[in-house]
mmCIF file of C-alpha atoms and ligand atoms in Angstrom:
data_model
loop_
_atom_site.group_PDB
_atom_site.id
_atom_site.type_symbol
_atom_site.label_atom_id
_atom_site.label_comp_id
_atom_site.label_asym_id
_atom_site.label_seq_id
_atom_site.Cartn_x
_atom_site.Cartn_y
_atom_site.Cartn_z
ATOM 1 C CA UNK A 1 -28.423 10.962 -20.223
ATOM 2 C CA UNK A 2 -28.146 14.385 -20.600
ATOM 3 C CA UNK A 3 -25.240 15.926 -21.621
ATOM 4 C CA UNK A 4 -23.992 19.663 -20.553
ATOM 5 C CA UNK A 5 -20.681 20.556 -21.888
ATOM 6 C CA UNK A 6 -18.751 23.795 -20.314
ATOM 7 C CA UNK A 7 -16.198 25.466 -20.888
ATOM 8 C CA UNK A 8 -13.702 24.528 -18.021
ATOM 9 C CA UNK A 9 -13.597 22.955 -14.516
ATOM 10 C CA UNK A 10 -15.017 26.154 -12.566
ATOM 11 C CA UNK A 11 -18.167 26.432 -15.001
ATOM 12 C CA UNK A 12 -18.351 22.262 -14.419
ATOM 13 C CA UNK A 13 -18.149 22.971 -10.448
ATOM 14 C CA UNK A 14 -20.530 25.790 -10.223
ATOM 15 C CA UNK A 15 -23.541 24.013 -12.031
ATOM 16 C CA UNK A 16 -22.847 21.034 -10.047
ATOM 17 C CA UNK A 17 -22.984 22.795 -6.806
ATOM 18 C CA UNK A 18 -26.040 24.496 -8.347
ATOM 19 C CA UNK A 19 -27.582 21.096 -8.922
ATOM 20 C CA UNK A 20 -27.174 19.790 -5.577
ATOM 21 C CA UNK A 21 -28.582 23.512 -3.777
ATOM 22 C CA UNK A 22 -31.753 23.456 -5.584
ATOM 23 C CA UNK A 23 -32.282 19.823 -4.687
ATOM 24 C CA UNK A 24 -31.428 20.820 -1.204
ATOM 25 C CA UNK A 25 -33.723 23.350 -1.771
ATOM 26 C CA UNK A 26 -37.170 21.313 -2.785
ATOM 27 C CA UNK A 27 -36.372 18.423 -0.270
ATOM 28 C CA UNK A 28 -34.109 19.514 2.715
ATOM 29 C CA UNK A 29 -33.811 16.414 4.079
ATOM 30 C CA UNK A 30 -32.324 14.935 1.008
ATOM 31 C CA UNK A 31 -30.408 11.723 0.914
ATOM 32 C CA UNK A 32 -26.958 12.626 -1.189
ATOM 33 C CA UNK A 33 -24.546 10.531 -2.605
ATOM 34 C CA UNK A 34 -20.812 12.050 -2.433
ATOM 35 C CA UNK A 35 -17.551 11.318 -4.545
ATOM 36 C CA UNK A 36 -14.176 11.694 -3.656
ATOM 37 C CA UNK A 37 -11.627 12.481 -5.918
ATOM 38 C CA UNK A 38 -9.993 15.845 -7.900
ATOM 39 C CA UNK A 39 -13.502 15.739 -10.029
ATOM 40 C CA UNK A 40 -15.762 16.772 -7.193
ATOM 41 C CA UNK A 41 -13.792 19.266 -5.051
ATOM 42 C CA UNK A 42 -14.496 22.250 -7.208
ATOM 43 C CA UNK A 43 -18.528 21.488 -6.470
ATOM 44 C CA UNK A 44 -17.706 21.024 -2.396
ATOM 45 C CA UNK A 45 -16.016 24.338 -2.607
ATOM 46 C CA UNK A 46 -19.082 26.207 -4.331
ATOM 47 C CA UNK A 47 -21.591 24.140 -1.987
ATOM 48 C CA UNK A 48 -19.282 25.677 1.247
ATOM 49 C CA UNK A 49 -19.813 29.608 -0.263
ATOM 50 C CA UNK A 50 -23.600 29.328 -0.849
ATOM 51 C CA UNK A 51 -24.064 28.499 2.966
ATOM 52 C CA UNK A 52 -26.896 25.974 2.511
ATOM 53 C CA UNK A 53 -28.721 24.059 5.527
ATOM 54 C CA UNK A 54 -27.604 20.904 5.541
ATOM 55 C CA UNK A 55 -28.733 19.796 9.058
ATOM 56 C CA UNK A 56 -31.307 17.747 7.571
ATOM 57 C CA UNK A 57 -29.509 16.182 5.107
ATOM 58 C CA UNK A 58 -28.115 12.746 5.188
ATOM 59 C CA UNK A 59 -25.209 11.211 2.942
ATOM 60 C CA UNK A 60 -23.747 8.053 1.581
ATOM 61 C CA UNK A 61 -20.141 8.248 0.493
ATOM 62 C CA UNK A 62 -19.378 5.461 -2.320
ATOM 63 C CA UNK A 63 -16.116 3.877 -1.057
ATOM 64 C CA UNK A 64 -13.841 4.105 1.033
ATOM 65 C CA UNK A 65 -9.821 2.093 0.482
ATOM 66 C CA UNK A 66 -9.651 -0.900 3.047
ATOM 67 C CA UNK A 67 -8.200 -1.147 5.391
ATOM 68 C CA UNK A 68 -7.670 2.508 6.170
ATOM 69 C CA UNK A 69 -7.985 4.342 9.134
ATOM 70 C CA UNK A 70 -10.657 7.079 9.198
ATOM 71 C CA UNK A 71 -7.735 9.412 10.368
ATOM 72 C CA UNK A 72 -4.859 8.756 8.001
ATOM 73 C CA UNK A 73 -4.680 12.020 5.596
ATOM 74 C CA UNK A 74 -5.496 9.733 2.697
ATOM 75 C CA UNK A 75 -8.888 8.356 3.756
ATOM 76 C CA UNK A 76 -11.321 9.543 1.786
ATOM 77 C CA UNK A 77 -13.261 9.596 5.491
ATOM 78 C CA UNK A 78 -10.274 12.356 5.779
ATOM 79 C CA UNK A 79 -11.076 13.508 2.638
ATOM 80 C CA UNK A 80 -14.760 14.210 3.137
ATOM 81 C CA UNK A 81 -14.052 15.834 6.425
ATOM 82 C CA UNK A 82 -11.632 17.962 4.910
ATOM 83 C CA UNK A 83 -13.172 19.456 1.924
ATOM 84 C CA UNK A 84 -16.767 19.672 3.307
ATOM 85 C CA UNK A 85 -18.018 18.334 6.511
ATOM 86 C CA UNK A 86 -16.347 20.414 8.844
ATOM 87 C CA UNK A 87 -17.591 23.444 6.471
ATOM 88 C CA UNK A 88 -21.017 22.614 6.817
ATOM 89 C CA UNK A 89 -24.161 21.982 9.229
ATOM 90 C CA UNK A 90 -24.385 18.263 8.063
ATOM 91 C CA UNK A 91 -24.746 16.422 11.298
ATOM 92 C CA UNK A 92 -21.874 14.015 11.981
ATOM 93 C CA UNK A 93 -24.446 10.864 12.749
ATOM 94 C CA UNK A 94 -26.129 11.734 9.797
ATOM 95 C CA UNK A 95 -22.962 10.888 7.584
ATOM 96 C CA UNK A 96 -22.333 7.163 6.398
ATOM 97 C CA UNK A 97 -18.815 6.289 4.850
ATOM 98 C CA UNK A 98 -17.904 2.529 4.320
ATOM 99 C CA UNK A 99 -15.752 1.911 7.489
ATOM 100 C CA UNK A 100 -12.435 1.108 6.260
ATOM 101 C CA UNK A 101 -11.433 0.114 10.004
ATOM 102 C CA UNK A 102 -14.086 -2.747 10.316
ATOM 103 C CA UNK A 103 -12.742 -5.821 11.165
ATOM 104 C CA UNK A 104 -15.698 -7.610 9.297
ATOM 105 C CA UNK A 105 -16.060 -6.194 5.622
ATOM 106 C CA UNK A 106 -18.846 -8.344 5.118
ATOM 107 C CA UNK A 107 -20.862 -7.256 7.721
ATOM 108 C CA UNK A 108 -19.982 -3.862 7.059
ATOM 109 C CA UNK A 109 -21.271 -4.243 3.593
ATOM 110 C CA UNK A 110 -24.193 -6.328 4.220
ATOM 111 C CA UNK A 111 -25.128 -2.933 6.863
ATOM 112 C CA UNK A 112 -24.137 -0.352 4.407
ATOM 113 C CA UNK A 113 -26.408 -1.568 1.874
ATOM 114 C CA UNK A 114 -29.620 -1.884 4.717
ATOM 115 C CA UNK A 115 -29.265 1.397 5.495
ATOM 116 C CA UNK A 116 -29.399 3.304 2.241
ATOM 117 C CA UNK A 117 -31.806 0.940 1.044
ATOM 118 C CA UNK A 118 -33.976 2.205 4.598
ATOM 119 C CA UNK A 119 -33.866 5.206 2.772
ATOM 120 C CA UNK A 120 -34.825 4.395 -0.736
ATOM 121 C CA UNK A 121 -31.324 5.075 -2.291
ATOM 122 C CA UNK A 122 -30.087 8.782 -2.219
ATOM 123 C CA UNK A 123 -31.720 11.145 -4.122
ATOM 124 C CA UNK A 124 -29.056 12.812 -5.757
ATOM 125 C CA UNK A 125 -25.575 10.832 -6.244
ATOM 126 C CA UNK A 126 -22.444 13.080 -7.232
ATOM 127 C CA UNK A 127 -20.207 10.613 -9.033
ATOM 128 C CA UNK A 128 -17.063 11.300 -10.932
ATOM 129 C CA UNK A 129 -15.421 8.505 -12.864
ATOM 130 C CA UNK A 130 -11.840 6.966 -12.972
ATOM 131 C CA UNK A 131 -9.274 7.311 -16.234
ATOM 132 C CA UNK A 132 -10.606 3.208 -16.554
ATOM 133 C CA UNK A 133 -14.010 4.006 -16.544
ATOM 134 C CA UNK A 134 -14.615 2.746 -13.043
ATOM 135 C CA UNK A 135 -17.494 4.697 -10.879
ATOM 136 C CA UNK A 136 -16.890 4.276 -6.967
ATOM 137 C CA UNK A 137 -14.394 1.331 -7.108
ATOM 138 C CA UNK A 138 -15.933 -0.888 -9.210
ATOM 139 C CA UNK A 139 -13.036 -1.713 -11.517
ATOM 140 C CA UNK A 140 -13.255 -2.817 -15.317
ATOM 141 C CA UNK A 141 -14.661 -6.546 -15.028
ATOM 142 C CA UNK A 142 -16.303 -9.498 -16.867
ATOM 143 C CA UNK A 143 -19.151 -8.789 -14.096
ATOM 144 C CA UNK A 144 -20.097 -5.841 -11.821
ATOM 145 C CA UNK A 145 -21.267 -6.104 -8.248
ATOM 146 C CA UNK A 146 -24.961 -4.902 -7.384
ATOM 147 C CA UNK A 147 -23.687 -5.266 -3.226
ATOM 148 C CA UNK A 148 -21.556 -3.063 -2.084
ATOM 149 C CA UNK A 149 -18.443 -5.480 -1.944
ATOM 150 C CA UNK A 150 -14.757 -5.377 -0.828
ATOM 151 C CA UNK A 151 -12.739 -5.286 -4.073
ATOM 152 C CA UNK A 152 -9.023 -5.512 -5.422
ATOM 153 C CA UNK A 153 -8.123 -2.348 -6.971
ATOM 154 C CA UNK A 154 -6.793 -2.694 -10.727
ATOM 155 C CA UNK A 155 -2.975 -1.331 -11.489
ATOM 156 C CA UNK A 156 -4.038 1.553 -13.270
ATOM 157 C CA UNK A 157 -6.260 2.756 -10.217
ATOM 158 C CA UNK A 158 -3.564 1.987 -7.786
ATOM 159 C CA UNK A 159 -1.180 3.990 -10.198
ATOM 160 C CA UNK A 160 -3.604 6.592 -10.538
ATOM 161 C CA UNK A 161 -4.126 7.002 -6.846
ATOM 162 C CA UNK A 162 -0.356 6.475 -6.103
ATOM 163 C CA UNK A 163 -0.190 10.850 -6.531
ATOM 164 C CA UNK A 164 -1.502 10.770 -3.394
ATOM 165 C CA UNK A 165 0.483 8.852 -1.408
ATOM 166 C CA UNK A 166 4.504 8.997 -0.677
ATOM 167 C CA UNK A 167 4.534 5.782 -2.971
ATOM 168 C CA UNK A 168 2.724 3.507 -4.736
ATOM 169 C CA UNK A 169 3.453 0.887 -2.373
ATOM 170 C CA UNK A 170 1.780 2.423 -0.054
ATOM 171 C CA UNK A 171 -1.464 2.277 -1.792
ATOM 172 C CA UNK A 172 -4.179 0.072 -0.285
ATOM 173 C CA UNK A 173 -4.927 -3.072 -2.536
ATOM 174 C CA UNK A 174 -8.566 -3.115 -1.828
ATOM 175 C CA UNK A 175 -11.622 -0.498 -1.181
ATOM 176 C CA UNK A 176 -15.307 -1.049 0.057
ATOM 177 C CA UNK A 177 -17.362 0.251 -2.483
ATOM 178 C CA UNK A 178 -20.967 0.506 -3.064
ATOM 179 C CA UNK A 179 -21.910 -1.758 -6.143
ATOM 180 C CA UNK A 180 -23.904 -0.718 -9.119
ATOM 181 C CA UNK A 181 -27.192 -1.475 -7.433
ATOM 182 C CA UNK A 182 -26.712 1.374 -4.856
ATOM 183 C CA UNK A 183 -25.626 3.261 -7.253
ATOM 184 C CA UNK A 184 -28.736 3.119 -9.510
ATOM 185 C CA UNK A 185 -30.808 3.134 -6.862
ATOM 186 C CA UNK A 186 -30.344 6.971 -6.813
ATOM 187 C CA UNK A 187 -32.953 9.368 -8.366
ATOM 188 C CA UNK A 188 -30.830 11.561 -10.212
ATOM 189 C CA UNK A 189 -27.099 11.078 -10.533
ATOM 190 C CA UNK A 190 -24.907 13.776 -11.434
ATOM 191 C CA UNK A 191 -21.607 12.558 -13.198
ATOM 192 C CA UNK A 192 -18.486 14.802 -13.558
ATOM 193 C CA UNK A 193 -15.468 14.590 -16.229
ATOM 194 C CA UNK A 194 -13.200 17.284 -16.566
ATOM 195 C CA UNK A 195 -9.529 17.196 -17.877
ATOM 196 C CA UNK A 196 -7.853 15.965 -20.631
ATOM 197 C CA UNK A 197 -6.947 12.555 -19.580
ATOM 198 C CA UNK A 198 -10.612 12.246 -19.138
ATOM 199 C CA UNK A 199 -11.432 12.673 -23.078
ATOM 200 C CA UNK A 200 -10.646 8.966 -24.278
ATOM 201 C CA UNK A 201 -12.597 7.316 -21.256
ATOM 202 C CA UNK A 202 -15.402 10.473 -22.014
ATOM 203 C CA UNK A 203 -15.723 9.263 -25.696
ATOM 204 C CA UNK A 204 -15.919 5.109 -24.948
ATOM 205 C CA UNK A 205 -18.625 6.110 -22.149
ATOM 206 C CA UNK A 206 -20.646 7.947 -24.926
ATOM 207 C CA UNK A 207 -19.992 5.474 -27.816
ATOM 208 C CA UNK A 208 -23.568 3.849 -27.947
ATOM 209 C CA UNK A 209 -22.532 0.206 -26.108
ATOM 210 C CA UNK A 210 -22.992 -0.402 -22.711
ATOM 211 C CA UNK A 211 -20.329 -2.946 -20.980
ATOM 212 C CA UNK A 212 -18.962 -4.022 -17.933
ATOM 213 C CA UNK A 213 -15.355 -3.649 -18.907
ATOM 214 C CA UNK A 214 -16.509 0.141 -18.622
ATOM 215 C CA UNK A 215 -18.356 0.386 -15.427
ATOM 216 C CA UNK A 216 -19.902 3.839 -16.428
ATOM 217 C CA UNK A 217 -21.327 2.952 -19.711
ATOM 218 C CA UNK A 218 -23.961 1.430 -17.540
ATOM 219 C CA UNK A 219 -24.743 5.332 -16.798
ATOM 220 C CA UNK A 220 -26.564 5.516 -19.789
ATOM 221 C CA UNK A 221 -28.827 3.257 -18.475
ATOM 222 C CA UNK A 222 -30.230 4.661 -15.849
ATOM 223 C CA UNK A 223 -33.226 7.382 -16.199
ATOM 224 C CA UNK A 224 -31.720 10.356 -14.946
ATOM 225 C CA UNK A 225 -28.614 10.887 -15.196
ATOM 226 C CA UNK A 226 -26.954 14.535 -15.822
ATOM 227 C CA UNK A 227 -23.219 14.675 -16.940
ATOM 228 C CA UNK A 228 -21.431 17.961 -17.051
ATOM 229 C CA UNK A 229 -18.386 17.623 -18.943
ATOM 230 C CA UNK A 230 -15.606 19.917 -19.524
ATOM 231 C CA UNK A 231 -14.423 21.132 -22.839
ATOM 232 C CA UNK A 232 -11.071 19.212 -22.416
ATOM 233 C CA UNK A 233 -13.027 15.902 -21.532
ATOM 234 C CA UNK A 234 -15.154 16.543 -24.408
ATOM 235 C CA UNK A 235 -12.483 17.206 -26.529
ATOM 236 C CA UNK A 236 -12.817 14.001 -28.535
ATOM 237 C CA UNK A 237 -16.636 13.786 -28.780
HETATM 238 C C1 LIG B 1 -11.150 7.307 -7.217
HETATM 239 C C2 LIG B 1 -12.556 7.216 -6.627
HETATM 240 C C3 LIG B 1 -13.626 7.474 -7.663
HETATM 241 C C4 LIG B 1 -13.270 8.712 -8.472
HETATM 242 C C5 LIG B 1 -11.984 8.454 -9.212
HETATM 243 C C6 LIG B 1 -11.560 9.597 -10.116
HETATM 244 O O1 LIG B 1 -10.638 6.102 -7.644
HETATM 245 N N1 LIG B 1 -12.820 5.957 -6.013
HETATM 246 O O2 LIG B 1 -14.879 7.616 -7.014
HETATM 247 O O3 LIG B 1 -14.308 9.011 -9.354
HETATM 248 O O4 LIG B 1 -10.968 8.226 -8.256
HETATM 249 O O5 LIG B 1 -10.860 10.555 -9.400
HETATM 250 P P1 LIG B 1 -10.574 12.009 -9.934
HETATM 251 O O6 LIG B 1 -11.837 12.768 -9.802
HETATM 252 O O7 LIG B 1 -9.493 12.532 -9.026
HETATM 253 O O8 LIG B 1 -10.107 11.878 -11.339
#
């Protein structure tokens, strides 16, 4: 893994943008793998300004809450929309989200995973990673999916999340999310951490153990990874 710390979240967001442009740049029909989430938002906004082509470019999104409908203003379907496919030349059939309006999550799955493995896992994933350690929605467990599964969302996610929402009830209990096998399948993943109530999680990640019960440790597995961390996040290192 290799580690870039900045100074704040707008240094953190401009080399990730920076990242994804020059792979754009060598392969313009790249395969990328998008986030949701505060962490990546800051890198969508950077990617909008530099004007890149993305009509050739196809994308996987990791999760998606279930059920949800593509429209409600929490989907991260909405989400995605919102912060960067309407701003750019990405062409809508080119876009794959985990339909959260399925009737049959295990079909839905099962296709999800076909496709991206059609095409070879993504070549760049953007990943950020919750307070828990979870990446996508694969929660703190005894085991980790490789599938992309339907899960149950810990307390502390649901918590988390509940900012979003008018209440915490209100929440979704489960999310489709692509399993760790999707996930590694990727050439390069770029993982983000910024903020203070990122440090503790930043410093278990990095403490030299992988496990389960802290789905990103796995990261440090995987041959190319890049994480750009902020100085808050790093700020127990
Ligand atoms: C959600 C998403 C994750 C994301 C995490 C952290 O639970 N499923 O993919 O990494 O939140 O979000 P944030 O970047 O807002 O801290």
């Amino acid at each position: 893994m290799k580690i870039y710390r900045v100074g704040n979240y707008e240094a953190l967001s401009e080399m990730g943008a920076d990242i994804v442009a020059e792979q754009i740049r060598q392969k313009p029909d790249s395969v990328l793998g998008f986030a949701t989430g505060s962490s990546p938002v800051g890198v969508y906004k950077n990617l909008i300004k530099m004007g890149l082509d993305f009509s050739r470019v196809t994308s996987f999104n990791l999760d998606e809450y279930y059920p949800m409908k593509k429209n409600h203003p929490q989907s991260y379907n909405y989400f995605m929309r919102e912060n960067l496919f309407k701003h750019i030349n990405i062409l809508q059939e080119n876009i794959n989200i985990p339909n959260g309006e399925c009737g049959d999550p295990l079909a839905e799955c099962a296709d999800y995973d076909q496709k991206l493995a059609a095409f070879g896992g993504t070549d760049l994933q953007i990943l950020g990673i919750g307070r828990n350690g979870h990446i996508g929605f694969n929660e703190p467990d005894g085991k980790l999916p490789l599938a992309t599964q339907l899960v149950d969302l810990t307390k502390d996610t649901i918590d988390a999340n509940a900012r979003f929402f008018d209440h915490a009830g209100e929440v979704p209990k489960q999310a489709l999310t692509m399993g760790l096998g999707g996930i590694f399948a990727s050439k390069h993943i770029v993982l983000l951490i910024n903020g203070g109530n990122k440090a503790a999680i930043t410093k278990a990640l990095l403490s030299g153990f992988v496990t389960t019960q802290i789905p990103a440790s796995l990261l440090t597995l995987h041959h190319h990874v890049t994480l750009i961390v902020d100085r808050d996040a790093a700020s127990l290192l």
